[in-house]
Coordinates of C-alpha atoms in Angstrom, one line a residue:
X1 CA 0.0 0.0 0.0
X2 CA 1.4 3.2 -0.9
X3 CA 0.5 6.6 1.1
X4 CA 1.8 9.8 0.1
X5 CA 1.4 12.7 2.5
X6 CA 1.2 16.7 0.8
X7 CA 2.4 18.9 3.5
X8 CA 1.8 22.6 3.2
X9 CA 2.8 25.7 5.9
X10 CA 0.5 24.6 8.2
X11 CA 3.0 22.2 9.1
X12 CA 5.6 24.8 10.5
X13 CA 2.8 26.8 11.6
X14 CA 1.7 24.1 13.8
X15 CA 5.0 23.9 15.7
X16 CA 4.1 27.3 16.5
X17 CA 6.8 29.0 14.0
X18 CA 6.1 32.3 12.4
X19 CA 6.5 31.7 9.2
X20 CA 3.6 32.5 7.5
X21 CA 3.1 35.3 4.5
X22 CA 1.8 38.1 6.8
X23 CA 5.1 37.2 9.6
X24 CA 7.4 37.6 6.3
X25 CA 5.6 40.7 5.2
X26 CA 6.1 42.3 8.8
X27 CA 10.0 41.4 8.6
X28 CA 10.0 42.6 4.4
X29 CA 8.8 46.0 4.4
X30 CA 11.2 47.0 6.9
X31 CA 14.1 46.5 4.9
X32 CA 15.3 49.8 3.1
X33 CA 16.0 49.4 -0.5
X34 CA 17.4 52.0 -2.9
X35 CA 15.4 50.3 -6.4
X36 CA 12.5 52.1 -6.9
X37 CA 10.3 48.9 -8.3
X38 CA 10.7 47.4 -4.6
X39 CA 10.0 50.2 -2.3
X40 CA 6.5 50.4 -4.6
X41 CA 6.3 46.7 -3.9
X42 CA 6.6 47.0 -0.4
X43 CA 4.4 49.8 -0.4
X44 CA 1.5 47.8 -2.2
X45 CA 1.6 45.6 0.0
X46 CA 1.6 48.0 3.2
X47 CA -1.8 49.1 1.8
X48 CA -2.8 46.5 0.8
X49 CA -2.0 43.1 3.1
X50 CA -5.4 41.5 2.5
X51 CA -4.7 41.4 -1.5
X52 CA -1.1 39.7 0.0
X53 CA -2.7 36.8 1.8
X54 CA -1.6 34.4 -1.4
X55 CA 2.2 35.8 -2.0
X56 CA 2.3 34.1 -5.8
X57 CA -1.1 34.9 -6.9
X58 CA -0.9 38.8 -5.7
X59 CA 2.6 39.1 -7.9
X60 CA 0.7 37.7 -10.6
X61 CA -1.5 40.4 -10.5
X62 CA 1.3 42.7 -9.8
X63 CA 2.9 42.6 -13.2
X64 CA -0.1 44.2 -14.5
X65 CA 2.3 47.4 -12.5
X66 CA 5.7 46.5 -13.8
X67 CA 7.0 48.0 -17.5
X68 CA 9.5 45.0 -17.9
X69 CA 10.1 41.1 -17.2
X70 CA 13.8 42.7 -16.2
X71 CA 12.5 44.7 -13.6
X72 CA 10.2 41.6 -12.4
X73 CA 13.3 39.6 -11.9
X74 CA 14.8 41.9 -9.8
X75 CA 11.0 41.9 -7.4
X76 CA 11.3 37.9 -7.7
X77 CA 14.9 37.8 -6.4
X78 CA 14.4 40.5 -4.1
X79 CA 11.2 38.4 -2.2
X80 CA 13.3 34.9 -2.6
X81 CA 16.7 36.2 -0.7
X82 CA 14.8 37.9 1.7
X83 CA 12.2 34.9 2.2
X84 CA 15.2 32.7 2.4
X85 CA 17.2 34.7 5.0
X86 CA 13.8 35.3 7.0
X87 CA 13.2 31.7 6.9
X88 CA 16.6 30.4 7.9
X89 CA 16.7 31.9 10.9
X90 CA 13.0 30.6 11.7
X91 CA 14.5 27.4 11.3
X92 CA 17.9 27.6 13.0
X93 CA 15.5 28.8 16.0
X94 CA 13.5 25.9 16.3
X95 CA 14.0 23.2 18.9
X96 CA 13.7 20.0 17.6
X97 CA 14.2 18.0 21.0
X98 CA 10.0 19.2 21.6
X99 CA 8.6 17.4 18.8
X100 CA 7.3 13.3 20.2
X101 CA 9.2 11.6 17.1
X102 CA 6.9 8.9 18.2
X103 CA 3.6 10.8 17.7
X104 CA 4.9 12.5 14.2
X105 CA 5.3 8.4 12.9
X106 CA 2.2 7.7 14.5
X107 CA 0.4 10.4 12.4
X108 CA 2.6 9.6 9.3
X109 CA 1.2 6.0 9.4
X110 CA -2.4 6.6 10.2
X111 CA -3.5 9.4 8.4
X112 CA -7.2 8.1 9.2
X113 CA -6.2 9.3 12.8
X114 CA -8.4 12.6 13.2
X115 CA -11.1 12.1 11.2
X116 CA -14.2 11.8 12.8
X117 CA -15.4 8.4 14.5
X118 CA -17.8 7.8 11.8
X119 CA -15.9 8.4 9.3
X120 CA -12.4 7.2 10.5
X121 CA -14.9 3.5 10.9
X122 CA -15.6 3.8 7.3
X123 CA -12.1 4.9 6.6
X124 CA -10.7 1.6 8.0
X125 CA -13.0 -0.7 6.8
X126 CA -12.0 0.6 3.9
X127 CA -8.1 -0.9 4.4
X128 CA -8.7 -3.3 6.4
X129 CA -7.5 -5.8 3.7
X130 CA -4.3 -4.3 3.5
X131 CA -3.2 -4.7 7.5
X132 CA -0.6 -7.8 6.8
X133 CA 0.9 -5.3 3.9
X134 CA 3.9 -3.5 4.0
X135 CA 3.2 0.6 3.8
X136 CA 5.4 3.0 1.4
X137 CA 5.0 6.0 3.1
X138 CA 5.9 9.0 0.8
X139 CA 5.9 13.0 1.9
X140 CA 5.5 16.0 -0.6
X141 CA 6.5 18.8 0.9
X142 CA 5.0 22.6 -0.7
X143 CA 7.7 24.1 2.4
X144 CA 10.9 25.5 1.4
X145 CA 11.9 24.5 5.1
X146 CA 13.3 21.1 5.8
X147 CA 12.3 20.7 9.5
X148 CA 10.2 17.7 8.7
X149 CA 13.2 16.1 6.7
X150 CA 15.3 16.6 10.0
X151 CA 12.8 15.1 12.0
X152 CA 13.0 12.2 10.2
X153 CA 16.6 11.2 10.4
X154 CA 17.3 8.1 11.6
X155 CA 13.7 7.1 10.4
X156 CA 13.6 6.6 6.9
X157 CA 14.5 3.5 4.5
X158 CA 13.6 0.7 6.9
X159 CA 11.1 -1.3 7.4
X160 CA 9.4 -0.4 11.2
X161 CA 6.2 -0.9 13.1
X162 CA 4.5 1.9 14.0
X163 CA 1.7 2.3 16.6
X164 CA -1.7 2.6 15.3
X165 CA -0.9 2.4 11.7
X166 CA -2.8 0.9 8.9
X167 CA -0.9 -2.0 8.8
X168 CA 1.6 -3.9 10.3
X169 CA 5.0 -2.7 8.7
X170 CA 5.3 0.5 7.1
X171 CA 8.7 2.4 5.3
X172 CA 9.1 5.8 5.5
X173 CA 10.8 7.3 2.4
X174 CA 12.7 11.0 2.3
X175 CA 10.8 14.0 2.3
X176 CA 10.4 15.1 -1.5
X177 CA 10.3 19.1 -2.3
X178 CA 8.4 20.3 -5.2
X179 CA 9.1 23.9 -4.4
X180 CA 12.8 23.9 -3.7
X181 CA 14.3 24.5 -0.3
X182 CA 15.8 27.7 1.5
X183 CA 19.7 27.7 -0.4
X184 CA 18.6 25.5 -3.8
X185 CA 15.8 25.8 -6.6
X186 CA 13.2 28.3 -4.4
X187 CA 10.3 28.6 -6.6
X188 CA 7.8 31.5 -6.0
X189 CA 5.5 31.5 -9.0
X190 CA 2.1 30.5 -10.4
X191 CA 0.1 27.7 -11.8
X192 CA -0.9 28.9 -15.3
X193 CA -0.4 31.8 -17.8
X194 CA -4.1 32.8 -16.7
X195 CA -2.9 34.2 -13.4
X196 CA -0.6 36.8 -14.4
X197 CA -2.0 39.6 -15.5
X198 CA 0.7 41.1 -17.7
X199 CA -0.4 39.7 -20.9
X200 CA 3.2 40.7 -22.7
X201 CA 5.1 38.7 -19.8
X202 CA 3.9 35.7 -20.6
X203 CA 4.8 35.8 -24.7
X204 CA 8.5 35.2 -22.8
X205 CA 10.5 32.2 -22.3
X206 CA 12.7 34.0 -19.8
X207 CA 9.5 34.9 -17.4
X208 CA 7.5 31.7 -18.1
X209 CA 10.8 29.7 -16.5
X210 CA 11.2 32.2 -13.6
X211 CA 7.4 32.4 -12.8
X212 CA 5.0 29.5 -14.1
X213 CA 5.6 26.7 -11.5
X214 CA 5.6 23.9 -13.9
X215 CA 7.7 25.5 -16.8
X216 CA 10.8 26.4 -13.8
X217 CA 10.4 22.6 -13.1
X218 CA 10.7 21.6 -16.3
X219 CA 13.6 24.0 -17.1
X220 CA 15.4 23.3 -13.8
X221 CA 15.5 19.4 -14.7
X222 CA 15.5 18.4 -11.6
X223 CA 12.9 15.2 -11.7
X224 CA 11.2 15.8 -8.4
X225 CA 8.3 16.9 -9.9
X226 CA 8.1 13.6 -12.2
X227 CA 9.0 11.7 -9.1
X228 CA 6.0 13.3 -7.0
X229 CA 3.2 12.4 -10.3
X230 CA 4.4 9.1 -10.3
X231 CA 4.0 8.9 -6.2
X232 CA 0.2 10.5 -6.7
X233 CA -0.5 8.2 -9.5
X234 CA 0.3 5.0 -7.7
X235 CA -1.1 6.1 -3.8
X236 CA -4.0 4.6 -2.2
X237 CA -4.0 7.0 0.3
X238 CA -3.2 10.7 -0.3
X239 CA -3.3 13.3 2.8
X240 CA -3.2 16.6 2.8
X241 CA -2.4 19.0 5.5
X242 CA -1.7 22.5 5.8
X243 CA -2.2 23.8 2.6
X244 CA -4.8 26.0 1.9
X245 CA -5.5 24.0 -1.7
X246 CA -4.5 27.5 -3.7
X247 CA -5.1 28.2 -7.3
X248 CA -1.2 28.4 -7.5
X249 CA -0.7 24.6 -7.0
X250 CA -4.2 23.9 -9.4
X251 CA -1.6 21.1 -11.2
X252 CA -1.5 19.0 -8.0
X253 CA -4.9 19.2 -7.3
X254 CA -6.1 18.2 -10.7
X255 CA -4.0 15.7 -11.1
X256 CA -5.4 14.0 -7.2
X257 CA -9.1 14.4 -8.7
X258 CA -7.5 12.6 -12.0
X259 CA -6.2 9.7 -9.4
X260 CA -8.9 9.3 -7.3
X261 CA -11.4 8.7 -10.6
X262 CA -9.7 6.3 -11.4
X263 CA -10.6 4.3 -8.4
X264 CA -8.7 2.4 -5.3
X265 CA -7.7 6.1 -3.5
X266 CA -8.7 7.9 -1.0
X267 CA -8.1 11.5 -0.3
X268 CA -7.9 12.9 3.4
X269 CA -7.8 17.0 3.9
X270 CA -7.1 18.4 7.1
X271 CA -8.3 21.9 6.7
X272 CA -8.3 24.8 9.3
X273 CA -10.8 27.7 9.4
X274 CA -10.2 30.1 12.3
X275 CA -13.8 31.5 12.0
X276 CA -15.1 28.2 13.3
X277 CA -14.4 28.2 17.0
X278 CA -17.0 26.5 19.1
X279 CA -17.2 22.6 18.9
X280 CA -21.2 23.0 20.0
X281 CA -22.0 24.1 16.6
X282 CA -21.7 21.0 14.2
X283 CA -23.6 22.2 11.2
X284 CA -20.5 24.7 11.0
X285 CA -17.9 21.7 10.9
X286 CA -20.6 20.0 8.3
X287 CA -21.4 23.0 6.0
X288 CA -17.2 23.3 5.9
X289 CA -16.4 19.9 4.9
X290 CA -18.8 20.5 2.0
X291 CA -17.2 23.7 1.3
X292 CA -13.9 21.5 0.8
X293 CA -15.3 19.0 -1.1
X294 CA -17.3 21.5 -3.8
X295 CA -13.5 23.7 -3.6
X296 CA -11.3 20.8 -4.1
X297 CA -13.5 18.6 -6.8
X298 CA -13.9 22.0 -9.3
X299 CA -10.4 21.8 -9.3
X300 CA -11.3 19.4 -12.5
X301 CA -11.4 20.6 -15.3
X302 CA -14.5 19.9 -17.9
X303 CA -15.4 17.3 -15.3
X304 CA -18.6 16.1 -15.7
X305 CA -21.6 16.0 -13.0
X306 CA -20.9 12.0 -11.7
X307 CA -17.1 12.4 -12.2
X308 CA -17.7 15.3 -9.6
X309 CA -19.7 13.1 -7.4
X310 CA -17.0 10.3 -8.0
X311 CA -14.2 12.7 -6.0
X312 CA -16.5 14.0 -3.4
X313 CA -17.2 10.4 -2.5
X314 CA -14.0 9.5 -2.5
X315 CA -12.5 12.7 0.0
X316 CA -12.5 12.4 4.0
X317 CA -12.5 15.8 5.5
X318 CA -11.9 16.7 8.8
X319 CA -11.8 20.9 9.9
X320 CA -9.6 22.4 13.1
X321 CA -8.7 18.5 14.1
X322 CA -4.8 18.7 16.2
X323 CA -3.5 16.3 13.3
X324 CA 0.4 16.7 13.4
X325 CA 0.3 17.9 16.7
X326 CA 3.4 16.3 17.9
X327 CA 4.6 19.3 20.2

């Protein structure tokens, strides 16, 4: 049985790390710059931090702004060295002797583990075929942090038991990420041509390898993002948490719905909405978990009205659970 985890910035947010867009900003805007193009930059999104909530998407819609793809590169270099230095020292700060190394494999191998009873019941009904099998255990990270990949040394590449897993043996395989890490390949860019609003940027090569998240793959040559399809096309079980499923990673999403049509998967979202606050009001939790399931299914495209139905049936949602708690 394979499972494949996609880990978004929840992940370091939930060990309590600032390391969010709106902590970044805070830390950005305060650094004097003599180029012109930045200082408007940082004054946009003074004025503006609501429009900043999604970093990639807002400079999408920023080039709409900017006369030349040369004076983008200079805003895209400017944000990456500055997100990398800001996030290095997050991560030199952390203390990893906190985190229950025993919990994190507990949650690795039971993804099931938060849902709620009745449908963590259905869940493992589901698998319980597959208990006497030996787990793959695979982790996509969206982080440019490797936190997760150092609280897994000593843990990967052989065969263990852990408690409460879906079956007996499980191995847990390095962390795999798509967008780079803090000091190689950090991408900061888009899903499509259709979310950049600078309609001359995207007529060149230079800009489409620097911006459009599947073209810098592609050009950087790296294989991790062939490595991470092939993962997603062969898991059983694919959980997401932390992300907040944004149009800038649409590929990834499309390309779950694709899987989990074609039967034998199951998707599990963790999602967190900070609006919904008091447990005593269960038609909140429920009218969310529809929410996700309507969000994350129109992520296909031309998909028809029982292909739809298909990938809602086939997604366990669970809203504010402490999943990855392991602090």
């Amino acid at each position: 049985m394979n499972i494949v985890h996609i880990i978004g910035n929840g992940f370091d947010l939930n060990l309590d790390l600032k390391t969010s867009y709106k902590d970044f900003y805070d830390y950005y805007i305060k650094i004097n710059s003599k180029n012109e193009i930045i200082e408007l930059l940082k004054r946009e999104i003074k004025s503006n931090s609501e429009n900043w909530s999604d970093l990639e998407l807002a400079l999408g819609k920023f080039t709409s702004k900017i006369k030349t793809v040369d004076e983008f590169e200079v805003i895209r270099r400017d944000i990456i060295l500055n997100l990398s230095n800001y996030l290095k020292v997050i991560e030199d700060s952390f203390d990893f002797k906190k985190v229950i190394i025993g919990e994190l494999l507990m949650f690795l191998g039971a993804p099931n583990r938060k849902l709620r009873n009745g449908d963590k019941i259905k869940f493992e009904q589901e698998y319980l075929s597959f208990k006497n099998h030996v787990t793959q255990i695979d982790t996509i990270s969206f982080n440019y942090t490797s936190i997760l990949d150092k609280l897994l040394i000593g843990q990967t590449n052989k065969q263990m038991s852990i408690a409460n897993s879906l079956t007996n043996h499980s191995i847990i395989k390095p962390v795999k990420h798509i967008h780079g890490y803090l000091n190689e390949r950090m991408i900061i860019g888009v899903n499509d041509p259709s979310q950049v609003l600078n309609e001359f940027f995207v007529k060149n090569i230079d800009f489409n390898e620097a911006f459009i998240k599947t073209e810098y793959n592609k050009a950087a040559n790296h294989l991790v993002d062939n490595e991470c399809v092939d993962l997603l096309n062969n898991a059983n079980i694919i959980c997401v948490f932390g992300s907040s499923l944004g149009l800038t990673d649409k590929f990834w999403w499309e390309l779950i719905c694709e899987r989990l049509l074609k039967g034998n998967c199951q998707l599990i979202i963790y999602q967190r909405n900070p609006y919904i606050e008091n447990n005593l009001f269960s038609n909140d939790i429920s009218k969310e978990i529809r929410k996700t399931k309507n969000k994350f299914s129109s992520f296909k495209s031309n998909a028809t009205r029982e292909e739809i139905e298909i990938i809602k049936q086939n997604i366990y949602v669970n809203i504010n659970s402490d999943f990855f708690k392991i602090v």
